[in-house]
PDB file of C-alpha atoms in Angstrom:
ATOM      1  CA  MET A 684     -89.591 -67.073  35.433  1.00 51.00           C
ATOM      2  CA  LYS A 685     -92.092 -67.550  38.315  1.00 55.00           C
ATOM      3  CA  VAL A 686     -90.207 -65.551  40.617  1.00 56.00           C
ATOM      4  CA  ALA A 687     -89.794 -62.673  38.200  1.00 59.00           C
ATOM      5  CA  SER A 688     -93.087 -62.438  37.430  1.00 68.00           C
ATOM      6  CA  SER A 689     -94.166 -62.344  41.154  1.00 70.00           C
ATOM      7  CA  PHE A 690     -91.641 -59.678  41.540  1.00 64.00           C
ATOM      8  CA  THR A 691     -93.234 -57.771  38.702  1.00 72.00           C
ATOM      9  CA  ARG A 692     -96.499 -58.034  40.201  1.00 74.00           C
ATOM     10  CA  TRP A 693     -95.306 -56.825  43.538  1.00 73.00           C
ATOM     11  CA  PHE A 694     -93.406 -54.026  41.947  1.00 65.00           C
ATOM     12  CA  ALA A 695     -96.900 -52.665  40.235  1.00 66.00           C
ATOM     13  CA  VAL A 696     -98.386 -52.980  43.742  1.00 64.00           C
ATOM     14  CA  VAL A 697     -95.638 -50.605  45.166  1.00 62.00           C
ATOM     15  CA  LEU A 698     -95.906 -48.353  42.332  1.00 66.00           C
ATOM     16  CA  PHE A 699     -99.838 -48.154  42.667  1.00 62.00           C
ATOM     17  CA  GLY A 700     -99.444 -47.472  46.454  1.00 61.00           C
ATOM     18  CA  LEU A 701     -97.019 -44.558  45.991  1.00 63.00           C
ATOM     19  CA  LEU A 702     -99.379 -43.224  43.321  1.00 61.00           C
ATOM     20  CA  LEU A 703    -102.124 -43.301  45.828  1.00 61.00           C
ATOM     21  CA  GLY A 704     -99.972 -41.751  48.361  1.00 58.00           C
ATOM     22  CA  GLY A 705     -99.181 -38.946  46.022  1.00 54.00           C
ATOM     23  CA  ALA A 706    -102.870 -38.404  45.175  1.00 49.00           C
ATOM     24  CA  VAL A 707    -103.696 -38.243  49.076  1.00 50.00           C
ATOM     25  CA  GLN A 708    -100.668 -35.900  49.590  1.00 51.00           C
ATOM     26  CA  ALA A 709    -101.967 -33.649  46.607  1.00 47.00           C
ATOM     27  CA  GLN A 710    -105.186 -33.090  48.104  1.00 51.00           C
ATOM     28  CA  GLY A 711    -103.131 -31.604  50.883  1.00 75.00           C
ATOM     29  CA  ASN A 712    -105.324 -31.505  54.172  1.00 87.00           C
ATOM     30  CA  LEU A 713    -103.987 -30.652  57.455  1.00 92.00           C
ATOM     31  CA  GLU A 714    -105.079 -32.747  60.284  1.00 94.00           C
ATOM     32  CA  VAL A 715    -107.037 -30.251  62.636  1.00 96.00           C
ATOM     33  CA  ASN A 716    -109.735 -32.325  64.002  1.00 96.00           C
ATOM     34  CA  THR A 717    -108.249 -33.573  67.383  1.00 97.00           C
ATOM     35  CA  PRO A 718    -109.780 -33.230  70.850  1.00 98.00           C
ATOM     36  CA  ALA A 719    -107.174 -30.751  72.030  1.00 97.00           C
ATOM     37  CA  ILE A 720    -107.621 -28.607  68.977  1.00 98.00           C
ATOM     38  CA  ALA A 721    -111.275 -28.696  69.387  1.00 98.00           C
ATOM     39  CA  THR A 722    -111.017 -27.743  73.058  1.00 98.00           C
ATOM     40  CA  LEU A 723    -108.561 -24.885  72.183  1.00 98.00           C
ATOM     41  CA  LYS A 724    -110.870 -23.561  69.561  1.00 98.00           C
ATOM     42  CA  GLN A 725    -113.850 -23.633  72.000  1.00 97.00           C
ATOM     43  CA  SER A 726    -111.928 -21.794  74.532  1.00 98.00           C
ATOM     44  CA  MET A 727    -110.642 -18.965  71.927  1.00 98.00           C
ATOM     45  CA  GLN A 728    -114.286 -18.804  70.623  1.00 97.00           C
ATOM     46  CA  GLN A 729    -115.565 -17.997  74.328  1.00 97.00           C
ATOM     47  CA  ARG A 730    -112.828 -15.419  74.884  1.00 98.00           C
ATOM     48  CA  HIS A 731    -113.365 -13.700  71.372  1.00 98.00           C
ATOM     49  CA  ALA A 732    -116.580 -12.304  72.691  1.00 97.00           C
ATOM     50  CA  ARG A 733    -114.587 -10.213  75.187  1.00 97.00           C
ATOM     51  CA  LEU A 734    -111.600  -9.718  72.979  1.00 97.00           C
ATOM     52  CA  ALA A 735    -113.793  -8.474  70.050  1.00 97.00           C
ATOM     53  CA  PRO A 736    -114.404  -5.147  71.808  1.00 97.00           C
ATOM     54  CA  LEU A 737    -110.716  -4.762  72.490  1.00 97.00           C
ATOM     55  CA  TYR A 738    -109.658  -5.420  68.954  1.00 97.00           C
ATOM     56  CA  ALA A 739    -112.435  -2.618  67.730  1.00 97.00           C
ATOM     57  CA  SER A 740    -111.272   0.103  70.383  1.00 96.00           C
ATOM     58  CA  GLY A 741    -107.671  -0.619  69.277  1.00 96.00           C
ATOM     59  CA  ALA A 742    -106.535  -1.371  72.851  1.00 97.00           C
ATOM     60  CA  VAL A 743    -105.642  -4.993  71.599  1.00 98.00           C
ATOM     61  CA  GLY A 744    -104.063  -5.439  68.286  1.00 98.00           C
ATOM     62  CA  LEU A 745    -102.957  -8.521  66.063  1.00 98.00           C
ATOM     63  CA  ALA A 746     -99.327  -9.114  66.320  1.00 98.00           C
ATOM     64  CA  ALA A 747     -96.987 -10.013  63.498  1.00 97.00           C
ATOM     65  CA  ASP A 748     -96.236 -13.222  65.343  1.00 97.00           C
ATOM     66  CA  GLY A 749     -99.266 -14.783  65.547  1.00 98.00           C
ATOM     67  CA  SER A 750    -100.174 -13.408  69.065  1.00 98.00           C
ATOM     68  CA  VAL A 751    -102.449 -10.665  70.426  1.00 98.00           C
ATOM     69  CA  ALA A 752    -100.817  -7.621  72.126  1.00 97.00           C
ATOM     70  CA  LEU A 753    -101.880  -4.708  74.423  1.00 97.00           C
ATOM     71  CA  ARG A 754    -101.356  -1.991  71.656  1.00 96.00           C
ATOM     72  CA  ASP A 755    -102.811   1.136  73.373  1.00 95.00           C
ATOM     73  CA  ALA A 756    -102.689   0.752  77.241  1.00 93.00           C
ATOM     74  CA  GLY A 757    -104.108   4.352  77.481  1.00 93.00           C
ATOM     75  CA  SER A 758    -107.772   3.336  75.988  1.00 92.00           C
ATOM     76  CA  VAL A 759    -108.270   0.738  78.789  1.00 94.00           C
ATOM     77  CA  PRO A 760    -109.304   2.245  82.126  1.00 94.00           C
ATOM     78  CA  LEU A 761    -106.699   1.420  84.964  1.00 94.00           C
ATOM     79  CA  ALA A 762    -109.273  -0.582  86.884  1.00 95.00           C
ATOM     80  CA  GLN A 763    -109.532  -3.105  83.906  1.00 95.00           C
ATOM     81  CA  ARG A 764    -105.996  -3.151  82.875  1.00 95.00           C
ATOM     82  CA  GLY A 765    -105.188  -6.138  84.979  1.00 96.00           C
ATOM     83  CA  GLN A 766    -108.287  -8.030  83.457  1.00 96.00           C
ATOM     84  CA  VAL A 767    -107.202  -7.054  79.784  1.00 97.00           C
ATOM     85  CA  ASN A 768    -103.722  -8.401  80.402  1.00 97.00           C
ATOM     86  CA  GLY A 769    -105.291 -11.737  81.768  1.00 98.00           C
ATOM     87  CA  LEU A 770    -107.359 -11.952  78.675  1.00 97.00           C
ATOM     88  CA  ILE A 771    -104.336 -11.456  76.574  1.00 98.00           C
ATOM     89  CA  ALA A 772    -102.111 -13.468  78.342  1.00 98.00           C
ATOM     90  CA  ALA A 773    -104.827 -16.460  77.988  1.00 98.00           C
ATOM     91  CA  GLU A 774    -105.359 -16.027  74.507  1.00 98.00           C
ATOM     92  CA  ASN A 775    -101.674 -16.239  73.642  1.00 98.00           C
ATOM     93  CA  ALA A 776    -101.300 -19.392  75.589  1.00 98.00           C
ATOM     94  CA  ASP A 777    -104.214 -20.896  73.757  1.00 98.00           C
ATOM     95  CA  ARG A 778    -102.824 -19.788  70.456  1.00 98.00           C
ATOM     96  CA  ALA A 779     -99.237 -21.148  71.134  1.00 98.00           C
ATOM     97  CA  ALA A 780    -100.846 -24.422  72.269  1.00 98.00           C
ATOM     98  CA  LEU A 781    -102.939 -24.598  69.173  1.00 98.00           C
ATOM     99  CA  TYR A 782     -99.777 -24.035  66.848  1.00 98.00           C
ATOM    100  CA  ARG A 783     -98.243 -26.535  68.650  1.00 98.00           C
ATOM    101  CA  GLU A 784    -101.060 -28.932  68.635  1.00 98.00           C
ATOM    102  CA  ILE A 785    -101.494 -28.566  64.873  1.00 98.00           C
ATOM    103  CA  ALA A 786     -97.892 -29.390  64.146  1.00 97.00           C
ATOM    104  CA  ARG A 787     -97.920 -32.398  66.391  1.00 97.00           C
ATOM    105  CA  ALA A 788    -101.283 -33.794  65.198  1.00 97.00           C
ATOM    106  CA  ASN A 789     -99.804 -33.804  61.764  1.00 95.00           C
ATOM    107  CA  GLY A 790     -96.584 -35.662  62.922  1.00 94.00           C
ATOM    108  CA  HIS A 791     -94.179 -32.852  62.442  1.00 95.00           C
ATOM    109  CA  PRO A 792     -93.720 -30.755  65.699  1.00 96.00           C
ATOM    110  CA  GLU A 793     -91.008 -28.917  63.876  1.00 96.00           C
ATOM    111  CA  TRP A 794     -93.831 -27.122  61.769  1.00 97.00           C
ATOM    112  CA  GLU A 795     -94.823 -25.289  64.845  1.00 97.00           C
ATOM    113  CA  SER A 796     -93.138 -22.037  63.620  1.00 97.00           C
ATOM    114  CA  ASP A 797     -94.480 -22.450  60.027  1.00 97.00           C
ATOM    115  CA  VAL A 798     -98.042 -22.936  61.363  1.00 98.00           C
ATOM    116  CA  ARG A 799     -97.809 -19.975  63.546  1.00 98.00           C
ATOM    117  CA  ARG A 800     -96.470 -17.621  60.597  1.00 98.00           C
ATOM    118  CA  THR A 801     -99.330 -19.015  58.523  1.00 98.00           C
ATOM    119  CA  PHE A 802    -101.825 -18.352  61.281  1.00 98.00           C
ATOM    120  CA  ALA A 803    -100.243 -14.836  61.732  1.00 98.00           C
ATOM    121  CA  GLN A 804    -100.834 -13.943  58.195  1.00 97.00           C
ATOM    122  CA  ARG A 805    -104.238 -15.243  58.323  1.00 98.00           C
ATOM    123  CA  TRP A 806    -105.692 -13.484  61.445  1.00 98.00           C
ATOM    124  CA  ILE A 807    -104.132 -10.175  60.057  1.00 98.00           C
ATOM    125  CA  ASP A 808    -105.506 -10.513  56.632  1.00 97.00           C
ATOM    126  CA  ARG A 809    -108.965 -11.560  57.883  1.00 97.00           C
ATOM    127  CA  ALA A 810    -109.015  -8.873  60.804  1.00 97.00           C
ATOM    128  CA  GLN A 811    -112.141  -6.827  60.527  1.00 97.00           C
ATOM    129  CA  PRO A 812    -112.071  -3.087  59.425  1.00 97.00           C
ATOM    130  CA  GLY A 813    -111.193  -0.812  62.319  1.00 97.00           C
ATOM    131  CA  TRP A 814    -108.998  -3.393  64.077  1.00 98.00           C
ATOM    132  CA  TRP A 815    -105.108  -2.787  64.539  1.00 98.00           C
ATOM    133  CA  VAL A 816    -102.657  -5.298  63.123  1.00 98.00           C
ATOM    134  CA  GLN A 817     -98.900  -5.358  62.902  1.00 97.00           C
ATOM    135  CA  LYS A 818     -97.138  -5.148  59.658  1.00 94.00           C
ATOM    136  CA  SER A 819     -93.302  -5.132  59.569  1.00 88.00           C
ATOM    137  CA  GLY A 820     -93.063  -3.718  63.148  1.00 89.00           C
ATOM    138  CA  ALA A 821     -95.793  -0.901  62.940  1.00 96.00           C
ATOM    139  CA  TRP A 822     -99.169  -0.962  63.947  1.00 97.00           C
ATOM    140  CA  VAL A 823    -101.796  -0.291  61.073  1.00 97.00           C
ATOM    141  CA  ARG A 824    -105.420   0.439  61.499  1.00 97.00           C
ATOM    142  CA  LYS A 825    -107.355  -1.853  58.878  1.00 94.00           C
TER     143      LYS A 825
ATOM    144  CA  MET B 606     -82.373 -63.838  37.488  1.00 59.00           C
ATOM    145  CA  ASN B 607     -82.335 -64.130  41.115  1.00 80.00           C
ATOM    146  CA  ALA B 608     -79.912 -61.376  41.377  1.00 84.00           C
ATOM    147  CA  ALA B 609     -81.893 -59.140  38.951  1.00 84.00           C
ATOM    148  CA  SER B 610     -85.020 -59.799  41.065  1.00 85.00           C
ATOM    149  CA  ARG B 611     -83.197 -58.995  44.199  1.00 87.00           C
ATOM    150  CA  PHE B 612     -81.880 -55.964  42.619  1.00 84.00           C
ATOM    151  CA  LEU B 613     -85.466 -55.072  41.831  1.00 86.00           C
ATOM    152  CA  LEU B 614     -86.647 -55.494  45.035  1.00 85.00           C
ATOM    153  CA  VAL B 615     -83.942 -53.611  46.834  1.00 84.00           C
ATOM    154  CA  SER B 616     -84.448 -50.523  44.463  1.00 81.00           C
ATOM    155  CA  ALA B 617     -88.371 -50.788  45.029  1.00 80.00           C
ATOM    156  CA  LEU B 618     -88.071 -50.675  48.773  1.00 81.00           C
ATOM    157  CA  ALA B 619     -85.553 -47.769  48.269  1.00 78.00           C
ATOM    158  CA  VAL B 620     -87.859 -45.935  46.249  1.00 76.00           C
ATOM    159  CA  SER B 621     -90.743 -46.352  48.433  1.00 71.00           C
ATOM    160  CA  VAL B 622     -88.812 -45.601  51.643  1.00 69.00           C
ATOM    161  CA  THR B 623     -87.505 -42.388  50.220  1.00 69.00           C
ATOM    162  CA  ALA B 624     -90.809 -41.673  48.739  1.00 67.00           C
ATOM    163  CA  CYS B 625     -92.366 -41.779  52.248  1.00 61.00           C
ATOM    164  CA  VAL B 626     -89.807 -39.425  53.632  1.00 56.00           C
ATOM    165  CA  THR B 627     -89.660 -36.924  50.948  1.00 53.00           C
ATOM    166  CA  ILE B 628     -93.404 -36.557  50.511  1.00 56.00           C
ATOM    167  CA  ASN B 629     -94.061 -35.318  53.938  1.00 60.00           C
ATOM    168  CA  ILE B 630     -90.968 -33.248  54.820  1.00 77.00           C
ATOM    169  CA  TYR B 631     -91.913 -30.040  53.532  1.00 90.00           C
ATOM    170  CA  PHE B 632     -94.573 -27.874  54.974  1.00 93.00           C
ATOM    171  CA  PRO B 633     -97.762 -27.734  53.208  1.00 95.00           C
ATOM    172  CA  ALA B 634     -98.490 -24.138  53.076  1.00 95.00           C
ATOM    173  CA  ALA B 635    -101.514 -24.004  51.026  1.00 95.00           C
ATOM    174  CA  ALA B 636    -103.039 -26.703  53.351  1.00 96.00           C
ATOM    175  CA  ALA B 637    -101.889 -24.778  56.321  1.00 97.00           C
ATOM    176  CA  GLU B 638    -103.867 -21.559  55.105  1.00 96.00           C
ATOM    177  CA  LYS B 639    -106.829 -23.469  54.417  1.00 96.00           C
ATOM    178  CA  ALA B 640    -106.814 -25.253  58.069  1.00 96.00           C
ATOM    179  CA  ALA B 641    -106.144 -21.695  59.357  1.00 97.00           C
ATOM    180  CA  ASP B 642    -109.081 -20.082  57.508  1.00 97.00           C
ATOM    181  CA  ARG B 643    -111.362 -22.685  58.922  1.00 96.00           C
ATOM    182  CA  ILE B 644    -110.289 -22.320  62.527  1.00 97.00           C
ATOM    183  CA  ILE B 645    -110.447 -18.716  62.163  1.00 98.00           C
ATOM    184  CA  ASP B 646    -114.014 -18.866  61.036  1.00 97.00           C
ATOM    185  CA  GLU B 647    -114.891 -20.952  64.165  1.00 96.00           C
ATOM    186  CA  VAL B 648    -113.007 -18.795  66.509  1.00 97.00           C
ATOM    187  CA  TRP B 649    -114.129 -15.566  65.277  1.00 97.00           C
ATOM    188  CA  GLN B 650    -117.654 -17.017  64.069  1.00 93.00           C
ATOM    189  CA  LEU B 651    -117.432 -15.437  60.623  1.00 88.00           C
ATOM    190  CA  ARG B 652    -119.803 -17.975  59.367  1.00 76.00           C
ATOM    191  CA  ASP B 653    -122.504 -19.970  60.739  1.00 60.00           C
ATOM    192  CA  ALA B 654    -121.158 -22.777  63.250  1.00 51.00           C
ATOM    193  CA  ALA B 655    -121.310 -25.464  60.401  1.00 48.00           C
ATOM    194  CA  PRO B 656    -117.642 -26.543  60.121  1.00 48.00           C
ATOM    195  CA  ASP B 657    -118.871 -29.455  57.716  1.00 49.00           C
ATOM    196  CA  ALA B 658    -120.104 -26.906  55.359  1.00 43.00           C
ATOM    197  CA  PRO B 659    -118.033 -23.925  55.072  1.00 46.00           C
ATOM    198  CA  ALA B 660    -119.158 -22.536  51.817  1.00 45.00           C
ATOM    199  CA  ALA B 661    -122.852 -23.321  52.233  1.00 43.00           C
ATOM    200  CA  PRO B 662    -123.919 -20.611  54.780  1.00 46.00           C
ATOM    201  CA  ALA B 663    -122.042 -17.947  52.812  1.00 44.00           C
ATOM    202  CA  ALA B 664    -123.642 -18.611  49.494  1.00 43.00           C
ATOM    203  CA  ALA B 665    -127.077 -18.795  51.576  1.00 43.00           C
ATOM    204  CA  ASP B 666    -126.681 -15.500  52.985  1.00 45.00           C
ATOM    205  CA  ALA B 667    -125.779 -14.084  49.439  1.00 43.00           C
ATOM    206  CA  GLN B 668    -128.983 -15.662  48.072  1.00 44.00           C
ATOM    207  CA  GLY B 669    -131.072 -14.657  50.671  1.00 40.00           C
ATOM    208  CA  GLU B 670    -134.601 -16.423  50.551  1.00 41.00           C
ATOM    209  CA  THR B 671    -134.989 -16.058  46.994  1.00 42.00           C
ATOM    210  CA  LYS B 672    -136.814 -19.113  45.488  1.00 40.00           C
TER     211      LYS B 672
END
């Protein structure tokens, strides 16, 4: 009898723990506050000051895969084209690292492509009017 | 009684272990969207740099300085 009651109590504790776990999961917050993610955000934020005019001119657009792409090379003077390509490459490297880091910070590296897809959609949805975004393969001006 | 309680123990363990695995195996799409929005806010500086209070600055902007 004594054994049974101690197990009943133990079982209740386990059930309570499961409920608690379910509640935490229901709140559903993704861990994004790691030093690596903070560094990437900072670097992207600083680069944005130089990318924003390129988004506005249509030279650079937001691609469907969560990256940025040179959309209209003709609108960039030849002398600056290398610099713009460098900006795009650096931005895409940061973005790839960001998606990877978010998946890793949450203990699921295999979520990277899901994170990328989510970001791709949100970058495009939240792009400012006049910016170019890629929708089902075609470039569209918002 | 001993066999019954052992069965209880084993089944409770089985339930908790599988629960732990299944709870986190699916990608939390809604949470990811929220996280993406927070990061996009910061990178594009769409709101005042206040990551702890994302809703407050927007509300303050809409309200202006009215008292």
